[in-house]
mmCIF file of C-alpha atoms in Angstrom:
data_model
loop_
_atom_site.group_PDB
_atom_site.id
_atom_site.type_symbol
_atom_site.label_atom_id
_atom_site.label_comp_id
_atom_site.label_asym_id
_atom_site.label_seq_id
_atom_site.Cartn_x
_atom_site.Cartn_y
_atom_site.Cartn_z
ATOM 1 C CA UNK A 1 -16.997 33.045 -2.288
ATOM 2 C CA UNK A 2 -17.320 30.559 0.130
ATOM 3 C CA UNK A 3 -21.126 29.433 1.187
ATOM 4 C CA UNK A 4 -21.517 27.803 5.023
ATOM 5 C CA UNK A 5 -22.005 25.267 3.834
ATOM 6 C CA UNK A 6 -19.671 24.516 1.134
ATOM 7 C CA UNK A 7 -16.729 22.152 2.483
ATOM 8 C CA UNK A 8 -13.223 21.756 0.507
ATOM 9 C CA UNK A 9 -12.343 20.165 -2.297
ATOM 10 C CA UNK A 10 -11.455 16.077 -1.466
ATOM 11 C CA UNK A 11 -12.681 16.656 1.736
ATOM 12 C CA UNK A 12 -15.433 13.650 2.636
ATOM 13 C CA UNK A 13 -18.785 14.060 3.872
ATOM 14 C CA UNK A 14 -21.129 10.481 4.479
ATOM 15 C CA UNK A 15 -24.791 10.346 5.334
ATOM 16 C CA UNK A 16 -27.735 7.690 5.026
ATOM 17 C CA UNK A 17 -27.541 5.142 2.903
ATOM 18 C CA UNK A 18 -23.419 5.586 1.955
ATOM 19 C CA UNK A 19 -22.587 6.159 6.276
ATOM 20 C CA UNK A 20 -24.297 2.904 6.901
ATOM 21 C CA UNK A 21 -22.319 0.976 4.019
ATOM 22 C CA UNK A 22 -19.326 2.752 5.307
ATOM 23 C CA UNK A 23 -20.080 1.101 8.902
ATOM 24 C CA UNK A 24 -20.937 -2.221 7.768
ATOM 25 C CA UNK A 25 -17.236 -2.199 5.385
ATOM 26 C CA UNK A 26 -15.563 -1.072 8.537
ATOM 27 C CA UNK A 27 -17.356 -3.501 11.066
ATOM 28 C CA UNK A 28 -16.877 -6.467 8.197
ATOM 29 C CA UNK A 29 -13.232 -5.425 8.439
ATOM 30 C CA UNK A 30 -12.923 -5.179 12.205
ATOM 31 C CA UNK A 31 -14.559 -9.070 12.955
ATOM 32 C CA UNK A 32 -11.801 -10.256 10.166
ATOM 33 C CA UNK A 33 -9.010 -8.975 12.202
ATOM 34 C CA UNK A 34 -10.453 -9.673 14.989
ATOM 35 C CA UNK A 35 -10.815 -13.244 13.989
ATOM 36 C CA UNK A 36 -7.119 -13.628 12.816
ATOM 37 C CA UNK A 37 -5.992 -11.557 16.175
ATOM 38 C CA UNK A 38 -5.261 -8.276 15.039
ATOM 39 C CA UNK A 39 -5.398 -5.415 17.655
ATOM 40 C CA UNK A 40 -6.420 -2.318 17.095
ATOM 41 C CA UNK A 41 -4.755 1.006 17.184
ATOM 42 C CA UNK A 42 -6.287 4.819 16.195
ATOM 43 C CA UNK A 43 -2.828 6.938 15.559
ATOM 44 C CA UNK A 44 -2.443 10.932 16.010
ATOM 45 C CA UNK A 45 -3.360 13.146 13.460
ATOM 46 C CA UNK A 46 0.301 15.256 13.525
ATOM 47 C CA UNK A 47 3.244 13.619 12.646
ATOM 48 C CA UNK A 48 6.958 14.449 12.512
ATOM 49 C CA UNK A 49 8.553 11.489 10.028
ATOM 50 C CA UNK A 50 5.849 11.631 7.019
ATOM 51 C CA UNK A 51 8.946 12.873 4.380
ATOM 52 C CA UNK A 52 9.696 8.593 5.125
ATOM 53 C CA UNK A 53 6.661 7.782 3.357
ATOM 54 C CA UNK A 54 5.685 10.338 1.032
ATOM 55 C CA UNK A 55 7.535 13.654 -0.877
ATOM 56 C CA UNK A 56 6.879 17.194 0.739
ATOM 57 C CA UNK A 57 4.524 17.575 -2.053
ATOM 58 C CA UNK A 58 1.670 15.473 -0.943
ATOM 59 C CA UNK A 59 2.459 16.418 2.403
ATOM 60 C CA UNK A 60 -0.150 18.934 4.359
ATOM 61 C CA UNK A 61 2.711 20.796 6.914
ATOM 62 C CA UNK A 62 2.429 23.570 9.756
ATOM 63 C CA UNK A 63 4.814 23.832 12.796
ATOM 64 C CA UNK A 64 3.867 22.878 16.439
ATOM 65 C CA UNK A 65 5.009 25.606 18.987
ATOM 66 C CA UNK A 66 8.337 25.252 18.945
ATOM 67 C CA UNK A 67 8.445 25.652 15.080
ATOM 68 C CA UNK A 68 9.293 21.622 14.475
ATOM 69 C CA UNK A 69 8.076 20.560 10.890
ATOM 70 C CA UNK A 70 4.677 18.546 11.405
ATOM 71 C CA UNK A 71 1.993 17.029 8.987
ATOM 72 C CA UNK A 72 -0.838 15.887 8.929
ATOM 73 C CA UNK A 73 -0.698 11.982 9.245
ATOM 74 C CA UNK A 74 -0.672 10.990 4.936
ATOM 75 C CA UNK A 75 0.701 7.133 6.163
ATOM 76 C CA UNK A 76 -0.355 5.235 8.761
ATOM 77 C CA UNK A 77 2.733 2.382 8.530
ATOM 78 C CA UNK A 78 5.776 4.131 9.358
ATOM 79 C CA UNK A 79 4.295 5.662 12.361
ATOM 80 C CA UNK A 80 2.306 3.034 13.958
ATOM 81 C CA UNK A 81 5.159 0.396 13.768
ATOM 82 C CA UNK A 82 6.980 3.033 15.949
ATOM 83 C CA UNK A 83 4.420 3.934 18.637
ATOM 84 C CA UNK A 84 4.219 0.175 19.256
ATOM 85 C CA UNK A 85 8.117 -0.732 19.238
ATOM 86 C CA UNK A 86 9.139 2.786 20.879
ATOM 87 C CA UNK A 87 6.007 4.006 22.560
ATOM 88 C CA UNK A 88 3.812 0.852 24.076
ATOM 89 C CA UNK A 89 6.326 -1.989 23.690
ATOM 90 C CA UNK A 90 3.575 -4.439 23.635
ATOM 91 C CA UNK A 91 4.264 -7.929 22.395
ATOM 92 C CA UNK A 92 1.952 -7.722 20.066
ATOM 93 C CA UNK A 93 2.663 -8.196 16.897
ATOM 94 C CA UNK A 94 -0.329 -7.667 14.229
ATOM 95 C CA UNK A 95 -2.398 -4.058 15.088
ATOM 96 C CA UNK A 96 -5.146 -2.667 12.583
ATOM 97 C CA UNK A 97 -6.617 0.727 12.258
ATOM 98 C CA UNK A 98 -9.600 2.652 10.392
ATOM 99 C CA UNK A 99 -8.429 5.887 10.049
ATOM 100 C CA UNK A 100 -8.286 8.328 7.644
ATOM 101 C CA UNK A 101 -5.081 10.044 6.136
ATOM 102 C CA UNK A 102 -4.854 13.388 4.593
ATOM 103 C CA UNK A 103 -2.607 14.517 1.398
ATOM 104 C CA UNK A 104 -2.132 17.997 -0.021
ATOM 105 C CA UNK A 105 -3.786 20.526 -0.641
ATOM 106 C CA UNK A 106 -7.455 19.598 0.801
ATOM 107 C CA UNK A 107 -7.648 15.467 0.469
ATOM 108 C CA UNK A 108 -9.286 13.190 2.999
ATOM 109 C CA UNK A 109 -8.186 9.346 2.618
ATOM 110 C CA UNK A 110 -10.249 6.643 4.615
ATOM 111 C CA UNK A 111 -8.458 3.548 5.252
ATOM 112 C CA UNK A 112 -9.066 0.497 6.657
ATOM 113 C CA UNK A 113 -4.700 -0.914 7.524
ATOM 114 C CA UNK A 114 -2.785 -3.403 8.684
ATOM 115 C CA UNK A 115 0.709 -3.467 10.018
ATOM 116 C CA UNK A 116 2.290 -7.139 10.920
ATOM 117 C CA UNK A 117 5.558 -6.732 13.210
ATOM 118 C CA UNK A 118 8.082 -9.359 11.800
ATOM 119 C CA UNK A 119 5.459 -11.062 9.436
ATOM 120 C CA UNK A 120 5.476 -11.892 5.931
ATOM 121 C CA UNK A 121 3.750 -10.764 3.030
ATOM 122 C CA UNK A 122 1.589 -13.717 1.630
ATOM 123 C CA UNK A 123 -0.235 -13.740 5.463
ATOM 124 C CA UNK A 124 -1.121 -10.030 4.960
ATOM 125 C CA UNK A 125 -2.250 -10.574 1.532
ATOM 126 C CA UNK A 126 -4.224 -13.436 2.847
ATOM 127 C CA UNK A 127 -6.021 -11.293 5.507
ATOM 128 C CA UNK A 128 -6.887 -8.732 2.517
ATOM 129 C CA UNK A 129 -8.014 -10.978 0.768
ATOM 130 C CA UNK A 130 -10.112 -12.796 3.473
ATOM 131 C CA UNK A 131 -11.921 -9.237 3.802
ATOM 132 C CA UNK A 132 -12.659 -8.635 0.367
ATOM 133 C CA UNK A 133 -14.061 -12.399 0.512
ATOM 134 C CA UNK A 134 -16.391 -11.321 3.293
ATOM 135 C CA UNK A 135 -17.439 -8.273 0.574
ATOM 136 C CA UNK A 136 -18.210 -10.635 -1.701
ATOM 137 C CA UNK A 137 -16.066 -8.807 -3.823
ATOM 138 C CA UNK A 138 -13.001 -10.015 -6.290
ATOM 139 C CA UNK A 139 -10.703 -7.900 -8.396
ATOM 140 C CA UNK A 140 -7.929 -7.686 -10.309
ATOM 141 C CA UNK A 141 -4.492 -8.148 -8.088
ATOM 142 C CA UNK A 142 -1.291 -7.172 -9.666
ATOM 143 C CA UNK A 143 1.568 -7.965 -7.479
ATOM 144 C CA UNK A 144 5.238 -6.618 -8.347
ATOM 145 C CA UNK A 145 8.932 -6.341 -6.638
ATOM 146 C CA UNK A 146 10.448 -2.998 -6.118
ATOM 147 C CA UNK A 147 14.198 -3.926 -5.786
ATOM 148 C CA UNK A 148 13.738 -4.740 -9.886
ATOM 149 C CA UNK A 149 12.881 -1.698 -11.494
ATOM 150 C CA UNK A 150 16.056 -0.055 -8.765
ATOM 151 C CA UNK A 151 17.399 -2.858 -10.250
ATOM 152 C CA UNK A 152 17.570 -2.443 -13.702
ATOM 153 C CA UNK A 153 18.594 1.020 -13.223
ATOM 154 C CA UNK A 154 21.479 -0.244 -12.013
ATOM 155 C CA UNK A 155 22.002 -1.852 -14.636
ATOM 156 C CA UNK A 156 21.208 -0.342 -17.637
ATOM 157 C CA UNK A 157 22.169 3.554 -16.193
ATOM 158 C CA UNK A 158 18.090 4.476 -17.036
ATOM 159 C CA UNK A 159 16.670 7.004 -14.473
ATOM 160 C CA UNK A 160 13.887 5.716 -12.393
ATOM 161 C CA UNK A 161 11.581 8.066 -14.354
ATOM 162 C CA UNK A 162 11.874 5.868 -16.920
ATOM 163 C CA UNK A 163 10.797 2.891 -15.525
ATOM 164 C CA UNK A 164 8.196 5.012 -14.065
ATOM 165 C CA UNK A 165 6.773 6.023 -17.543
ATOM 166 C CA UNK A 166 7.203 2.884 -19.285
ATOM 167 C CA UNK A 167 9.673 5.269 -21.929
ATOM 168 C CA UNK A 168 10.336 1.471 -23.381
ATOM 169 C CA UNK A 169 11.969 3.232 -26.271
ATOM 170 C CA UNK A 170 15.170 3.474 -24.337
ATOM 171 C CA UNK A 171 14.992 -0.084 -23.762
ATOM 172 C CA UNK A 172 17.870 -1.887 -24.954
ATOM 173 C CA UNK A 173 18.841 -4.521 -23.269
ATOM 174 C CA UNK A 174 17.401 -7.906 -24.166
ATOM 175 C CA UNK A 175 17.196 -9.585 -21.230
ATOM 176 C CA UNK A 176 14.960 -5.775 -20.326
ATOM 177 C CA UNK A 177 12.620 -6.169 -23.545
ATOM 178 C CA UNK A 178 11.500 -9.894 -21.979
ATOM 179 C CA UNK A 179 10.868 -8.534 -17.962
ATOM 180 C CA UNK A 180 8.630 -6.128 -20.394
ATOM 181 C CA UNK A 181 6.215 -9.484 -21.160
ATOM 182 C CA UNK A 182 6.178 -10.758 -17.759
ATOM 183 C CA UNK A 183 2.289 -11.620 -16.630
ATOM 184 C CA UNK A 184 1.770 -14.626 -15.140
ATOM 185 C CA UNK A 185 3.881 -17.535 -12.529
ATOM 186 C CA UNK A 186 4.029 -19.141 -15.952
ATOM 187 C CA UNK A 187 6.791 -16.727 -17.845
ATOM 188 C CA UNK A 188 8.335 -16.914 -14.747
ATOM 189 C CA UNK A 189 10.457 -20.805 -15.651
ATOM 190 C CA UNK A 190 12.944 -19.575 -16.865
ATOM 191 C CA UNK A 191 15.072 -17.017 -14.394
ATOM 192 C CA UNK A 192 18.726 -17.870 -16.376
ATOM 193 C CA UNK A 193 17.883 -14.667 -18.588
ATOM 194 C CA UNK A 194 18.314 -12.648 -16.609
ATOM 195 C CA UNK A 195 20.729 -10.812 -14.822
ATOM 196 C CA UNK A 196 21.686 -12.263 -11.128
ATOM 197 C CA UNK A 197 20.035 -9.755 -9.103
ATOM 198 C CA UNK A 198 17.182 -9.269 -10.966
ATOM 199 C CA UNK A 199 16.105 -13.015 -11.032
ATOM 200 C CA UNK A 200 16.597 -13.145 -6.876
ATOM 201 C CA UNK A 201 13.598 -10.976 -6.871
ATOM 202 C CA UNK A 202 11.885 -12.406 -9.509
ATOM 203 C CA UNK A 203 12.453 -15.405 -7.767
ATOM 204 C CA UNK A 204 10.516 -14.104 -4.332
ATOM 205 C CA UNK A 205 7.840 -12.963 -6.343
ATOM 206 C CA UNK A 206 6.983 -16.363 -8.089
ATOM 207 C CA UNK A 207 7.306 -17.745 -4.214
ATOM 208 C CA UNK A 208 4.369 -15.418 -3.196
ATOM 209 C CA UNK A 209 2.552 -15.617 -5.982
ATOM 210 C CA UNK A 210 2.387 -19.579 -5.663
ATOM 211 C CA UNK A 211 1.613 -19.488 -1.774
ATOM 212 C CA UNK A 212 -1.650 -16.798 -2.576
ATOM 213 C CA UNK A 213 -4.573 -18.788 -3.778
ATOM 214 C CA UNK A 214 -5.744 -16.000 -6.214
ATOM 215 C CA UNK A 215 -5.578 -15.096 -9.675
ATOM 216 C CA UNK A 216 -2.557 -12.707 -9.932
ATOM 217 C CA UNK A 217 -1.114 -10.589 -12.480
ATOM 218 C CA UNK A 218 2.793 -9.994 -11.972
ATOM 219 C CA UNK A 219 4.375 -6.361 -13.337
ATOM 220 C CA UNK A 220 7.354 -6.507 -12.018
ATOM 221 C CA UNK A 221 8.446 -2.951 -13.478
ATOM 222 C CA UNK A 222 6.326 -0.989 -11.533
ATOM 223 C CA UNK A 223 6.938 1.742 -9.704
ATOM 224 C CA UNK A 224 5.369 2.185 -5.960
ATOM 225 C CA UNK A 225 4.467 5.826 -4.995
ATOM 226 C CA UNK A 226 5.361 4.765 -1.427
ATOM 227 C CA UNK A 227 8.536 5.039 -0.430
ATOM 228 C CA UNK A 228 9.431 2.255 2.313
ATOM 229 C CA UNK A 229 8.862 -0.944 0.414
ATOM 230 C CA UNK A 230 11.685 -2.639 0.582
ATOM 231 C CA UNK A 231 10.340 -6.030 -1.410
ATOM 232 C CA UNK A 232 7.035 -7.595 -2.878
ATOM 233 C CA UNK A 233 4.281 -5.152 -3.000
ATOM 234 C CA UNK A 234 0.846 -5.325 -4.764
ATOM 235 C CA UNK A 235 -2.400 -3.481 -5.787
ATOM 236 C CA UNK A 236 -5.870 -4.451 -5.702
ATOM 237 C CA UNK A 237 -7.628 -2.240 -8.685
ATOM 238 C CA UNK A 238 -10.956 -1.787 -9.975
ATOM 239 C CA UNK A 239 -11.007 0.251 -13.871
ATOM 240 C CA UNK A 240 -8.665 3.573 -12.267
ATOM 241 C CA UNK A 241 -9.413 2.800 -8.528
ATOM 242 C CA UNK A 242 -7.336 1.798 -5.938
ATOM 243 C CA UNK A 243 -9.017 -1.369 -3.976
ATOM 244 C CA UNK A 244 -6.057 -1.794 -1.370
ATOM 245 C CA UNK A 245 -2.387 -2.419 -1.448
ATOM 246 C CA UNK A 246 0.048 -3.529 0.462
ATOM 247 C CA UNK A 247 3.754 -4.419 1.160
ATOM 248 C CA UNK A 248 6.675 -5.597 2.681
ATOM 249 C CA UNK A 249 9.037 -2.303 4.758
ATOM 250 C CA UNK A 250 11.624 -2.112 7.356
ATOM 251 C CA UNK A 251 11.190 0.351 10.459
ATOM 252 C CA UNK A 252 13.698 0.600 13.167
ATOM 253 C CA UNK A 253 15.338 -2.386 11.732
ATOM 254 C CA UNK A 254 11.725 -4.449 12.042
ATOM 255 C CA UNK A 255 11.058 -6.486 8.905
ATOM 256 C CA UNK A 256 7.173 -6.056 8.671
ATOM 257 C CA UNK A 257 4.690 -5.587 6.134
ATOM 258 C CA UNK A 258 0.768 -4.401 5.761
ATOM 259 C CA UNK A 259 -1.675 -3.218 3.805
ATOM 260 C CA UNK A 260 -4.213 -0.486 3.362
ATOM 261 C CA UNK A 261 -7.646 -0.326 1.880
ATOM 262 C CA UNK A 262 -9.302 2.248 -0.044
ATOM 263 C CA UNK A 263 -12.143 2.337 1.815
ATOM 264 C CA UNK A 264 -14.066 5.518 -0.844
ATOM 265 C CA UNK A 265 -13.073 3.327 -3.981
ATOM 266 C CA UNK A 266 -14.467 0.197 -2.510
ATOM 267 C CA UNK A 267 -17.899 2.204 -1.244
ATOM 268 C CA UNK A 268 -17.923 3.606 -4.309
ATOM 269 C CA UNK A 269 -17.696 0.716 -6.257
ATOM 270 C CA UNK A 270 -19.993 -1.276 -3.483
ATOM 271 C CA UNK A 271 -22.569 1.935 -3.545
ATOM 272 C CA UNK A 272 -23.068 1.583 -7.876
#
């Protein structure tokens, strides 16, 4: 039986103190974005292109009046870049949003995010850090590169699921076993032990880590769930929760970078 006051599993309800804290988080983030000259955007709840970001099983799908497949927004980045480039045709390069995304079967995920057309991951990451600093929060930061696990699969014949699930009993190459040990900048002093394609990505990872003033953990073999990352990406974590994540990507031929803060996970930590 469904009662009149029931809400679906995964839906969010805010009231009293929690609603106030949520509003304060969003206000602080807005101030940081405005100080760094970001423009605000609120994108449509419905999208035709979500499969470029997420798998079919993650999307809430239906059809429009012409029977074309539509999904509730499951990710904001690609849609925002396309809207800016194709519809707004704005000269502004830096955009931020405060809005939810939705995942099947009925999960609402509130986000604070930013996209920087032609921006670099170091500057985007620093903006993310500035928001967390304003909230007086410091979380472990994990830096990865999506091309590394992809190149490992090409060079070894392993499946991406072998990397994702860390089936290390299949890791036979000496350089791959060395890659398992990498977790800091100091571990990347000697890149000659790795194949050239792996070494190039490790060099990019090292460069970003050196240019960001933060304690960083390197996880070169981590596999991101988002489909559109093309280079370096990162996660801020708190216990089992992802507080924020971001990365490099290419949309419409434009290399950009962006991030999302998971408001509900941050709110849970601030409210504890």
